[in-house]
Tab-separated table of C-alpha atoms in Angstrom:
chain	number	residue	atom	x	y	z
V	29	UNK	CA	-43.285	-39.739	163.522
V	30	UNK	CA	-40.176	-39.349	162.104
V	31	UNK	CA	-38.346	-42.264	159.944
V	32	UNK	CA	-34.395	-43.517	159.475
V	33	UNK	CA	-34.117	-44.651	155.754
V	34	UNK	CA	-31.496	-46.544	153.974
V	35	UNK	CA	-31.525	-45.871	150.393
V	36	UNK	CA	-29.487	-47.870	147.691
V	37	UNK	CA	-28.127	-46.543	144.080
V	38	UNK	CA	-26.936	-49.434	141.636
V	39	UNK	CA	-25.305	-46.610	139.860
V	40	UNK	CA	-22.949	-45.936	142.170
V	41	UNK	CA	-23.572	-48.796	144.123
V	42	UNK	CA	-23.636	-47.515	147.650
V	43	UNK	CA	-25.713	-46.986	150.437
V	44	UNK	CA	-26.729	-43.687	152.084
V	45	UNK	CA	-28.570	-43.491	155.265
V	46	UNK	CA	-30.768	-40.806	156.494
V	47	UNK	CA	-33.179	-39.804	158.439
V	48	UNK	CA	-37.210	-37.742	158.244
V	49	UNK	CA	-39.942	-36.065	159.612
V	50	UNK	CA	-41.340	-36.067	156.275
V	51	UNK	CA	-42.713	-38.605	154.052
V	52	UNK	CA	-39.873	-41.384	152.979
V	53	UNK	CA	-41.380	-40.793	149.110
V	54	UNK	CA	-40.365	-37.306	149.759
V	55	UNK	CA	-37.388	-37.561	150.609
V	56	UNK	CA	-36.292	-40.102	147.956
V	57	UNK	CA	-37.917	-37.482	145.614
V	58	UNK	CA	-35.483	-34.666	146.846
V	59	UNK	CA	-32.433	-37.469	146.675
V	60	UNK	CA	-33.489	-38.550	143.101
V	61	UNK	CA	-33.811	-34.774	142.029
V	62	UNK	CA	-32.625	-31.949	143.670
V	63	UNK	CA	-30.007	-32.480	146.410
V	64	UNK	CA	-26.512	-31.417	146.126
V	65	UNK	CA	-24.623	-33.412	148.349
V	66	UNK	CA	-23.518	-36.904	148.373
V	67	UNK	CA	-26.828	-38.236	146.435
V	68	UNK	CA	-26.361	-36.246	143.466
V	69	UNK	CA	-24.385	-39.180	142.663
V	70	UNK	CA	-27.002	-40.656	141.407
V	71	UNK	CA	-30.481	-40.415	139.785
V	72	UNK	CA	-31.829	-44.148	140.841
V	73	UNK	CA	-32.020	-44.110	144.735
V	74	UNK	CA	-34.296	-46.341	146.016
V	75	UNK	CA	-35.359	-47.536	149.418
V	76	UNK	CA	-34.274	-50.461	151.129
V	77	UNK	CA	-34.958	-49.990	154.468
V	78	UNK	CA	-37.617	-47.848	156.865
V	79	UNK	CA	-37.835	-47.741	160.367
V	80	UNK	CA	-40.399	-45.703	161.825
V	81	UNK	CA	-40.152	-43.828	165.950
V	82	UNK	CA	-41.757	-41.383	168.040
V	83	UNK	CA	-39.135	-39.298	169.161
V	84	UNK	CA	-36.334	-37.342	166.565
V	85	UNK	CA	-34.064	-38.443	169.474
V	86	UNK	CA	-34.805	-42.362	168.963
V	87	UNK	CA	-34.343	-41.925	165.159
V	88	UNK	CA	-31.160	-39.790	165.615
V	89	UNK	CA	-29.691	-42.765	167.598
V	90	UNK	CA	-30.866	-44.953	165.374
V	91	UNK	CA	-29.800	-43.292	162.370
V	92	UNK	CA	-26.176	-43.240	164.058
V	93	UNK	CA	-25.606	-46.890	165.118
V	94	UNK	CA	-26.681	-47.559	161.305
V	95	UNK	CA	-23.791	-45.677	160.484
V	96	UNK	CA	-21.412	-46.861	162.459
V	97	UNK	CA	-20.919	-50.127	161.292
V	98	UNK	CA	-22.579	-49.126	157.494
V	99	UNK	CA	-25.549	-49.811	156.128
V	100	UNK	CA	-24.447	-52.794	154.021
V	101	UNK	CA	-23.323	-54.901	157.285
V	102	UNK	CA	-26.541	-53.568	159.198
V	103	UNK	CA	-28.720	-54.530	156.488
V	104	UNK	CA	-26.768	-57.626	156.309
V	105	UNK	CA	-27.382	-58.596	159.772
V	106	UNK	CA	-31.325	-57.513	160.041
């Protein structure tokens, strides 16, 4: 199974949108503690949105439309 996310941080107060073959408590783990990248923003990430699928391919599209038009307006909208 793998799993598109959208986690939020009131810190920062954005969205960032992933995607897992791994647990979604894992990953927001690995966001809250030891990433680099654009989620060492912030220490509270938490999860907003899950969306599990079979295939990586149907999660990688998935992921993609998300952000396209940004998680806010998706999340908006669903």
């Amino acid at each position: 199974m793998y799993k598109v996310y959208i986690l939020y941080s009131e810190t920062v107060g954005k969205y960032y949108t992933g995607f897992t073959s791994l647990t979604v408590k894992a990953r927001l783990s690995y966001h809250n503690n030891k990433n680099g990248g654009f989620t060492n923003q912030a220490k509270d990430w938490m999860v907003v949105f899950v969306q599990e699928f079979k295939t990586k391919k149907e999660a990688l599209l998935f992921e993609k439309k998300i952000k396209k038009q940004g998680a806010g307006r998706f999340l908006e909208r669903h």
